Amino acid sequence: MMVNCSRLSRAVALLALLFFCCPQAAPAGEGGLFLWQARSDTATVYLLGSMHAAKADIYPLDQAILKAWQDSPALVVEVNLDTVDMGALQQKLLSRGMYGVDESLKASVSKETWDLLERYLESRGLNTAGFGSMKPWFLSMVLTVTEMARAGYQEQFGIDRHFLDLAGEQGKPVYELESGDYQLELLSGFDDKMQELFLVSTLLEMKEFPRLMGEMVTAWTSGDTDAMERLVSESAKEDKRLEVVLEKLVYLRNEAMTQKVAGYLHEGQSCFVVVGAAHLVGQRGIIDLLSGMDSATWKVTRVAPAGRSGAEPAPKKEPAAAPSR
């Protein structure tokens, strides 16, 4: 299997680890939306839990989401890939994600891990050729994105992509909470032992991929934040060694992103924030952090569903470019 590095670099930067939050269509409004409003005296910030990859049939979105978008003068996303130098990012990805000439994955991981990988690849009609030069964290991303594609989930139908397209069409400015380089540093920054553990965890979870996807579909479409939070922390609860991964890739990022959102509220910058749904839930999620930060200055409330209509078009297969900051 030959890896399309350009497509993969885009996927890795966009999906940024919690790439499983990509539910398929279900009637909106049955239990809630992953949409909140934070309002201060000078600004209104909407926070929408994103599905970074999805299927076309999630559209049209709930009318409450569309109304929030219409009322917002700017879009904020985790990473605006429309302004990223994809060639440079691809080179960084390859330099950090591939072994050197005298190194290999097989020589860097245990026999048990290598055997587990071989069995997984055989179950998909593949062999280790093309994979043996990838570092564990990079291979984990490749396998995850590949399984997503096999299940029919595509980045071009993701919520982030959808609103980036709308921002480009409507001339709304686009800002970032993070950057592609920052996310890449996080993904590649674990030591060898932790990278191997992450790969093993990914391979084992592939067996449960349909169940995990089904549960996340149900959690998102029903607005079940408790269920989503359980899914976020499930792996770390089963293997305590993964707690450091969850801390670095979820909770610390939540704190940094919350500070940026708070800055918008303090500075009177109304906007529409689209961030991975898993970052919004739980006691250490953005919503709870923001709610407890300065309750005398702003109020955070959940937005009620309004129902779907056929007025909103589905995303285009060739996305329009969003304006740079």
mmCIF file of C-alpha atoms in Angstrom:
data_model
loop_
_atom_site.group_PDB
_atom_site.id
_atom_site.type_symbol
_atom_site.label_atom_id
_atom_site.label_comp_id
_atom_site.label_asym_id
_atom_site.label_seq_id
_atom_site.Cartn_x
_atom_site.Cartn_y
_atom_site.Cartn_z
ATOM 1 C CA MET A 1 0.000 0.000 0.000
ATOM 2 C CA MET A 2 1.354 3.387 -1.016
ATOM 3 C CA VAL A 3 0.510 6.241 1.330
ATOM 4 C CA ASN A 4 -0.833 9.434 -0.229
ATOM 5 C CA CYS A 5 1.262 11.693 1.984
ATOM 6 C CA SER A 6 -0.429 14.927 0.949
ATOM 7 C CA ARG A 7 -3.882 13.627 1.814
ATOM 8 C CA LEU A 8 -2.623 11.991 4.987
ATOM 9 C CA SER A 9 -0.863 15.131 6.202
ATOM 10 C CA ARG A 10 -4.131 17.031 5.775
ATOM 11 C CA ALA A 11 -6.043 14.316 7.606
ATOM 12 C CA VAL A 12 -3.560 14.071 10.482
ATOM 13 C CA ALA A 13 -3.544 17.847 10.999
ATOM 14 C CA LEU A 14 -7.317 18.051 10.829
ATOM 15 C CA LEU A 15 -8.301 15.012 12.838
ATOM 16 C CA ALA A 16 -5.724 15.626 15.573
ATOM 17 C CA LEU A 17 -6.194 12.385 17.497
ATOM 18 C CA LEU A 18 -9.858 12.534 18.482
ATOM 19 C CA PHE A 19 -10.751 11.637 14.959
ATOM 20 C CA PHE A 20 -13.485 9.191 15.845
ATOM 21 C CA CYS A 21 -16.166 11.818 16.484
ATOM 22 C CA CYS A 22 -17.842 11.489 13.117
ATOM 23 C CA PRO A 23 -21.422 10.328 13.464
ATOM 24 C CA GLN A 24 -23.702 9.518 10.598
ATOM 25 C CA ALA A 25 -27.144 10.936 9.990
ATOM 26 C CA ALA A 26 -29.988 10.642 12.473
ATOM 27 C CA PRO A 27 -32.983 12.874 13.157
ATOM 28 C CA ALA A 28 -31.687 16.037 14.804
ATOM 29 C CA GLY A 29 -33.333 17.486 17.838
ATOM 30 C CA GLU A 30 -34.258 14.233 19.590
ATOM 31 C CA GLY A 31 -32.297 15.024 22.723
ATOM 32 C CA GLY A 32 -30.070 18.014 22.193
ATOM 33 C CA LEU A 33 -27.363 19.619 20.134
ATOM 34 C CA PHE A 34 -23.613 19.851 20.666
ATOM 35 C CA LEU A 35 -24.037 23.627 20.539
ATOM 36 C CA TRP A 36 -23.588 26.160 23.341
ATOM 37 C CA GLN A 37 -23.823 29.933 23.609
ATOM 38 C CA ALA A 38 -21.470 31.979 25.797
ATOM 39 C CA ARG A 39 -22.646 35.582 26.178
ATOM 40 C CA SER A 40 -20.957 38.525 27.849
ATOM 41 C CA ASP A 41 -21.974 42.173 27.841
ATOM 42 C CA THR A 42 -19.934 42.767 24.704
ATOM 43 C CA ALA A 43 -19.828 39.477 22.779
ATOM 44 C CA THR A 44 -21.645 36.262 21.931
ATOM 45 C CA VAL A 45 -19.599 33.151 21.215
ATOM 46 C CA TYR A 46 -21.218 29.980 19.907
ATOM 47 C CA LEU A 47 -19.370 26.684 20.438
ATOM 48 C CA LEU A 48 -20.278 23.811 18.118
ATOM 49 C CA GLY A 49 -18.998 20.280 18.681
ATOM 50 C CA SER A 50 -17.515 19.168 15.388
ATOM 51 C CA MET A 51 -17.499 15.960 13.418
ATOM 52 C CA HIS A 52 -14.172 16.260 11.621
ATOM 53 C CA ALA A 53 -15.175 13.620 9.071
ATOM 54 C CA ALA A 54 -18.697 12.573 8.219
ATOM 55 C CA LYS A 55 -21.120 11.455 5.520
ATOM 56 C CA ALA A 56 -23.094 13.739 3.237
ATOM 57 C CA ASP A 57 -26.404 12.706 4.764
ATOM 58 C CA ILE A 58 -25.781 14.656 7.994
ATOM 59 C CA TYR A 59 -26.913 17.703 6.067
ATOM 60 C CA PRO A 60 -28.936 19.870 6.349
ATOM 61 C CA LEU A 61 -27.885 20.796 9.871
ATOM 62 C CA ASP A 62 -30.315 21.794 12.578
ATOM 63 C CA GLN A 63 -31.801 25.263 12.063
ATOM 64 C CA ALA A 64 -30.509 26.384 15.470
ATOM 65 C CA ILE A 65 -26.947 25.754 14.264
ATOM 66 C CA LEU A 66 -27.594 27.700 11.070
ATOM 67 C CA LYS A 67 -29.119 30.588 13.006
ATOM 68 C CA ALA A 68 -26.070 30.737 15.286
ATOM 69 C CA TRP A 69 -23.839 30.794 12.216
ATOM 70 C CA GLN A 70 -25.834 33.584 10.591
ATOM 71 C CA ASP A 71 -25.597 35.672 13.761
ATOM 72 C CA SER A 72 -21.812 35.260 14.007
ATOM 73 C CA PRO A 73 -19.437 37.637 12.186
ATOM 74 C CA ALA A 74 -16.411 35.290 12.216
ATOM 75 C CA LEU A 75 -15.455 31.601 12.254
ATOM 76 C CA VAL A 76 -12.929 30.019 14.628
ATOM 77 C CA VAL A 77 -11.601 26.490 13.983
ATOM 78 C CA GLU A 78 -8.905 24.331 15.546
ATOM 79 C CA VAL A 79 -6.726 24.608 12.436
ATOM 80 C CA ASN A 80 -7.479 26.443 9.198
ATOM 81 C CA LEU A 81 -5.951 24.083 6.664
ATOM 82 C CA ASP A 82 -6.860 26.439 3.831
ATOM 83 C CA THR A 83 -3.987 28.679 4.905
ATOM 84 C CA VAL A 84 -1.471 25.921 5.669
ATOM 85 C CA ASP A 85 1.487 25.354 3.343
ATOM 86 C CA MET A 86 0.633 21.736 2.627
ATOM 87 C CA GLY A 87 3.967 21.022 0.957
ATOM 88 C CA ALA A 88 5.896 22.205 3.998
ATOM 89 C CA LEU A 89 3.558 20.370 6.357
ATOM 90 C CA GLN A 90 3.944 17.188 4.326
ATOM 91 C CA GLN A 91 7.720 17.380 4.623
ATOM 92 C CA LYS A 92 7.506 17.914 8.387
ATOM 93 C CA LEU A 93 5.107 15.018 8.704
ATOM 94 C CA LEU A 94 7.375 12.675 6.782
ATOM 95 C CA SER A 95 10.499 13.789 8.624
ATOM 96 C CA ARG A 96 8.892 13.156 12.014
ATOM 97 C CA GLY A 97 6.763 10.186 11.092
ATOM 98 C CA MET A 98 9.211 7.982 9.152
ATOM 99 C CA TYR A 99 12.276 6.058 10.296
ATOM 100 C CA GLY A 100 15.718 6.718 8.872
ATOM 101 C CA VAL A 101 17.561 4.404 6.495
ATOM 102 C CA ASP A 102 19.018 2.192 9.230
ATOM 103 C CA GLU A 103 15.846 2.045 11.341
ATOM 104 C CA SER A 104 12.518 0.237 11.072
ATOM 105 C CA LEU A 105 9.295 -0.292 12.946
ATOM 106 C CA LYS A 106 9.974 -4.005 13.349
ATOM 107 C CA ALA A 107 13.291 -3.303 15.068
ATOM 108 C CA SER A 108 11.739 -0.641 17.293
ATOM 109 C CA VAL A 109 8.761 -2.498 18.760
ATOM 110 C CA SER A 110 8.308 -5.793 20.552
ATOM 111 C CA LYS A 111 7.638 -9.032 18.682
ATOM 112 C CA GLU A 112 4.146 -9.073 20.195
ATOM 113 C CA THR A 113 3.356 -5.647 18.766
ATOM 114 C CA TRP A 114 4.734 -6.558 15.339
ATOM 115 C CA ASP A 115 2.748 -9.801 15.296
ATOM 116 C CA LEU A 116 -0.397 -7.887 16.265
ATOM 117 C CA LEU A 117 0.188 -5.495 13.363
ATOM 118 C CA GLU A 118 0.740 -8.359 10.928
ATOM 119 C CA ARG A 119 -2.495 -10.032 11.973
ATOM 120 C CA TYR A 120 -4.424 -6.797 11.598
ATOM 121 C CA LEU A 121 -3.002 -6.097 8.150
ATOM 122 C CA GLU A 122 -3.680 -9.674 7.022
ATOM 123 C CA SER A 123 -7.298 -9.261 8.098
ATOM 124 C CA ARG A 124 -7.474 -6.298 5.698
ATOM 125 C CA GLY A 125 -5.769 -8.142 2.851
ATOM 126 C CA LEU A 126 -2.513 -6.199 3.315
ATOM 127 C CA ASN A 127 1.079 -6.942 4.277
ATOM 128 C CA THR A 128 3.694 -4.947 6.125
ATOM 129 C CA ALA A 129 5.338 -3.583 2.971
ATOM 130 C CA GLY A 130 5.005 0.202 3.042
ATOM 131 C CA PHE A 131 4.200 0.268 6.755
ATOM 132 C CA GLY A 132 7.511 -0.885 8.228
ATOM 133 C CA SER A 133 9.182 2.487 7.788
ATOM 134 C CA MET A 134 6.495 4.383 9.724
ATOM 135 C CA LYS A 135 6.913 5.349 13.357
ATOM 136 C CA PRO A 136 4.193 4.020 15.687
ATOM 137 C CA TRP A 137 2.335 7.347 16.140
ATOM 138 C CA PHE A 138 2.280 7.942 12.378
ATOM 139 C CA LEU A 139 1.135 4.414 11.624
ATOM 140 C CA SER A 140 -1.635 4.792 14.204
ATOM 141 C CA MET A 141 -2.891 7.839 12.305
ATOM 142 C CA VAL A 142 -2.680 6.064 8.946
ATOM 143 C CA LEU A 143 -4.640 3.078 10.210
ATOM 144 C CA THR A 144 -7.275 5.255 11.849
ATOM 145 C CA VAL A 145 -7.818 7.406 8.758
ATOM 146 C CA THR A 146 -7.912 4.269 6.593
ATOM 147 C CA GLU A 147 -10.605 2.687 8.770
ATOM 148 C CA MET A 148 -12.608 5.900 8.681
ATOM 149 C CA ALA A 149 -12.482 5.890 4.899
ATOM 150 C CA ARG A 150 -13.477 2.219 4.769
ATOM 151 C CA ALA A 151 -16.525 3.087 6.858
ATOM 152 C CA GLY A 152 -17.478 5.905 4.479
ATOM 153 C CA TYR A 153 -16.498 8.914 6.591
ATOM 154 C CA GLN A 154 -14.840 11.723 4.653
ATOM 155 C CA GLU A 155 -13.145 14.963 5.657
ATOM 156 C CA GLN A 156 -14.887 16.828 2.827
ATOM 157 C CA PHE A 157 -18.214 16.325 4.616
ATOM 158 C CA GLY A 158 -16.903 17.261 8.060
ATOM 159 C CA ILE A 159 -18.424 20.156 10.001
ATOM 160 C CA ASP A 160 -15.135 22.080 10.001
ATOM 161 C CA ARG A 161 -14.870 21.808 6.226
ATOM 162 C CA HIS A 162 -18.501 22.823 5.792
ATOM 163 C CA PHE A 163 -18.179 26.057 7.728
ATOM 164 C CA LEU A 164 -14.811 26.890 6.185
ATOM 165 C CA ASP A 165 -16.553 26.692 2.813
ATOM 166 C CA LEU A 166 -19.395 28.897 4.017
ATOM 167 C CA ALA A 167 -16.945 31.422 5.453
ATOM 168 C CA GLY A 168 -15.205 31.612 2.110
ATOM 169 C CA GLU A 169 -18.471 32.078 0.239
ATOM 170 C CA GLN A 170 -19.800 34.686 2.658
ATOM 171 C CA GLY A 171 -16.571 36.581 3.251
ATOM 172 C CA LYS A 172 -16.356 35.901 6.979
ATOM 173 C CA PRO A 173 -12.876 35.976 8.551
ATOM 174 C CA VAL A 174 -11.420 32.709 9.847
ATOM 175 C CA TYR A 175 -9.241 32.419 12.967
ATOM 176 C CA GLU A 176 -7.491 29.477 14.613
ATOM 177 C CA LEU A 177 -7.365 28.057 18.120
ATOM 178 C CA GLU A 178 -4.199 26.104 17.333
ATOM 179 C CA SER A 179 -1.935 25.466 14.326
ATOM 180 C CA GLY A 180 -0.925 22.543 12.165
ATOM 181 C CA ASP A 181 2.636 22.671 13.491
ATOM 182 C CA TYR A 182 1.419 22.624 17.092
ATOM 183 C CA GLN A 183 -0.787 19.587 16.514
ATOM 184 C CA LEU A 184 1.999 17.780 14.699
ATOM 185 C CA GLU A 185 4.374 18.468 17.598
ATOM 186 C CA LEU A 186 1.849 16.941 19.995
ATOM 187 C CA LEU A 187 1.312 13.833 17.907
ATOM 188 C CA SER A 188 5.000 13.171 17.329
ATOM 189 C CA GLY A 189 6.240 14.231 20.755
ATOM 190 C CA PHE A 190 5.768 11.010 22.724
ATOM 191 C CA ASP A 191 8.709 8.762 23.585
ATOM 192 C CA ASP A 192 9.211 5.391 21.890
ATOM 193 C CA LYS A 193 7.543 3.383 24.650
ATOM 194 C CA MET A 194 4.443 5.563 24.664
ATOM 195 C CA GLN A 195 4.261 5.531 20.870
ATOM 196 C CA GLU A 196 4.261 1.741 20.865
ATOM 197 C CA LEU A 197 1.555 1.661 23.513
ATOM 198 C CA PHE A 198 -0.503 4.058 21.422
ATOM 199 C CA LEU A 199 -0.107 1.809 18.364
ATOM 200 C CA VAL A 200 -1.114 -1.291 20.325
ATOM 201 C CA SER A 201 -4.155 0.513 21.690
ATOM 202 C CA THR A 202 -5.127 1.583 18.169
ATOM 203 C CA LEU A 203 -4.773 -1.938 16.795
ATOM 204 C CA LEU A 204 -6.861 -3.419 19.600
ATOM 205 C CA GLU A 205 -9.561 -0.779 19.183
ATOM 206 C CA MET A 206 -9.862 -1.582 15.488
ATOM 207 C CA LYS A 207 -11.611 -4.781 16.508
ATOM 208 C CA GLU A 208 -14.218 -2.644 18.244
ATOM 209 C CA PHE A 209 -14.365 0.037 15.558
ATOM 210 C CA PRO A 210 -18.012 -0.585 14.517
ATOM 211 C CA ARG A 211 -19.126 -0.529 18.172
ATOM 212 C CA LEU A 212 -17.183 2.633 18.971
ATOM 213 C CA MET A 213 -18.518 4.384 15.912
ATOM 214 C CA GLY A 214 -22.064 3.301 16.696
ATOM 215 C CA GLU A 215 -21.828 4.566 20.258
ATOM 216 C CA MET A 216 -20.387 7.890 19.158
ATOM 217 C CA VAL A 217 -23.105 8.230 16.543
ATOM 218 C CA THR A 218 -25.697 7.737 19.247
ATOM 219 C CA ALA A 219 -23.963 10.112 21.665
ATOM 220 C CA TRP A 220 -23.685 12.956 19.161
ATOM 221 C CA THR A 221 -27.101 12.653 17.551
ATOM 222 C CA SER A 222 -28.859 12.378 20.911
ATOM 223 C CA GLY A 223 -26.810 15.153 22.513
ATOM 224 C CA ASP A 224 -25.600 12.761 25.213
ATOM 225 C CA THR A 225 -22.572 14.578 26.632
ATOM 226 C CA ASP A 226 -22.049 12.010 29.399
ATOM 227 C CA ALA A 227 -21.792 9.189 26.884
ATOM 228 C CA MET A 228 -19.379 11.195 24.754
ATOM 229 C CA GLU A 229 -17.180 11.916 27.774
ATOM 230 C CA ARG A 230 -17.103 8.222 28.683
ATOM 231 C CA LEU A 231 -15.983 7.370 25.167
ATOM 232 C CA VAL A 232 -13.225 9.978 25.334
ATOM 233 C CA SER A 233 -11.766 8.539 28.541
ATOM 234 C CA GLU A 234 -12.541 4.858 27.934
ATOM 235 C CA SER A 235 -9.073 3.798 26.719
ATOM 236 C CA ALA A 236 -7.250 5.500 29.592
ATOM 237 C CA LYS A 237 -9.541 3.863 32.128
ATOM 238 C CA GLU A 238 -8.797 0.447 30.649
ATOM 239 C CA ASP A 239 -5.045 1.103 30.562
ATOM 240 C CA LYS A 240 -3.775 3.682 33.030
ATOM 241 C CA ARG A 241 -0.582 4.139 31.020
ATOM 242 C CA LEU A 242 -2.636 5.982 28.395
ATOM 243 C CA GLU A 243 -3.582 8.713 30.872
ATOM 244 C CA VAL A 244 -0.560 10.760 29.789
ATOM 245 C CA VAL A 245 -1.846 10.653 26.192
ATOM 246 C CA LEU A 246 -5.283 11.846 27.245
ATOM 247 C CA GLU A 247 -3.754 14.579 29.402
ATOM 248 C CA LYS A 248 -1.536 15.944 26.657
ATOM 249 C CA LEU A 249 -3.808 15.565 23.652
ATOM 250 C CA VAL A 250 -7.157 16.432 25.227
ATOM 251 C CA TYR A 251 -7.174 18.104 28.633
ATOM 252 C CA LEU A 252 -4.214 20.463 28.275
ATOM 253 C CA ARG A 253 -5.479 21.497 24.862
ATOM 254 C CA ASN A 254 -8.919 22.112 26.378
ATOM 255 C CA GLU A 255 -7.395 24.541 28.865
ATOM 256 C CA ALA A 256 -5.523 26.463 26.183
ATOM 257 C CA MET A 257 -8.541 26.655 23.888
ATOM 258 C CA THR A 258 -10.763 27.799 26.757
ATOM 259 C CA GLN A 259 -8.391 30.688 27.437
ATOM 260 C CA LYS A 260 -8.711 31.792 23.813
ATOM 261 C CA VAL A 261 -12.511 31.634 23.925
ATOM 262 C CA ALA A 262 -12.488 33.624 27.162
ATOM 263 C CA GLY A 263 -10.351 36.195 25.404
ATOM 264 C CA TYR A 264 -12.992 36.625 22.701
ATOM 265 C CA LEU A 265 -15.629 37.247 25.372
ATOM 266 C CA HIS A 266 -13.453 39.728 27.253
ATOM 267 C CA GLU A 267 -12.492 41.596 24.096
ATOM 268 C CA GLY A 268 -15.976 41.807 22.587
ATOM 269 C CA GLN A 269 -15.246 39.488 19.653
ATOM 270 C CA SER A 270 -18.395 37.581 18.729
ATOM 271 C CA CYS A 271 -17.706 34.417 16.732
ATOM 272 C CA PHE A 272 -18.736 30.875 15.834
ATOM 273 C CA VAL A 273 -16.282 28.321 17.245
ATOM 274 C CA VAL A 274 -16.104 24.842 15.706
ATOM 275 C CA VAL A 275 -14.069 22.371 17.768
ATOM 276 C CA GLY A 276 -14.026 18.579 18.115
ATOM 277 C CA ALA A 277 -17.088 17.475 20.098
ATOM 278 C CA ALA A 278 -14.938 15.483 22.517
ATOM 279 C CA HIS A 279 -13.206 18.699 23.631
ATOM 280 C CA LEU A 280 -16.459 20.182 24.923
ATOM 281 C CA VAL A 281 -17.584 17.495 27.357
ATOM 282 C CA GLY A 282 -16.761 16.472 30.917
ATOM 283 C CA GLN A 283 -15.489 18.366 33.948
ATOM 284 C CA ARG A 284 -12.276 19.180 32.118
ATOM 285 C CA GLY A 285 -14.036 20.023 28.876
ATOM 286 C CA ILE A 286 -14.231 23.505 27.400
ATOM 287 C CA ILE A 287 -17.865 24.096 28.403
ATOM 288 C CA ASP A 288 -17.350 23.348 32.102
ATOM 289 C CA LEU A 289 -14.035 25.202 32.178
ATOM 290 C CA LEU A 290 -15.554 28.273 30.557
ATOM 291 C CA SER A 291 -18.639 28.148 32.783
ATOM 292 C CA GLY A 292 -16.560 28.103 35.952
ATOM 293 C CA MET A 293 -14.023 30.677 34.855
ATOM 294 C CA ASP A 294 -15.893 33.984 35.183
ATOM 295 C CA SER A 295 -19.591 33.390 35.809
ATOM 296 C CA ALA A 296 -20.131 37.013 36.842
ATOM 297 C CA THR A 297 -18.926 38.242 33.429
ATOM 298 C CA TRP A 298 -20.573 35.813 31.047
ATOM 299 C CA LYS A 299 -23.187 33.076 30.964
ATOM 300 C CA VAL A 300 -22.918 29.756 29.158
ATOM 301 C CA THR A 301 -26.120 28.023 28.038
ATOM 302 C CA ARG A 302 -26.897 25.109 25.780
ATOM 303 C CA VAL A 303 -28.794 25.888 22.586
ATOM 304 C CA ALA A 304 -32.013 23.935 22.054
ATOM 305 C CA PRO A 305 -32.677 22.134 18.761
ATOM 306 C CA ALA A 306 -34.966 23.795 16.236
ATOM 307 C CA GLY A 307 -35.260 20.951 13.713
ATOM 308 C CA ARG A 308 -33.836 20.334 10.286
ATOM 309 C CA SER A 309 -35.099 21.618 6.954
ATOM 310 C CA GLY A 310 -34.051 21.143 3.361
ATOM 311 C CA ALA A 311 -32.988 24.760 2.958
ATOM 312 C CA GLU A 312 -29.269 24.208 3.508
ATOM 313 C CA PRO A 313 -27.301 22.663 0.622
ATOM 314 C CA ALA A 314 -24.915 19.775 1.129
ATOM 315 C CA PRO A 315 -21.196 20.587 1.104
ATOM 316 C CA LYS A 316 -19.430 20.817 -2.217
ATOM 317 C CA LYS A 317 -16.963 18.079 -3.103
ATOM 318 C CA GLU A 318 -14.422 20.725 -4.122
ATOM 319 C CA PRO A 319 -14.254 23.007 -1.075
ATOM 320 C CA ALA A 320 -13.901 26.742 -1.506
ATOM 321 C CA ALA A 321 -10.941 28.454 0.142
ATOM 322 C CA ALA A 322 -11.577 30.459 3.304
ATOM 323 C CA PRO A 323 -9.922 33.846 3.759
ATOM 324 C CA SER A 324 -6.754 33.975 5.822
ATOM 325 C CA ARG A 325 -6.575 35.911 9.044
#
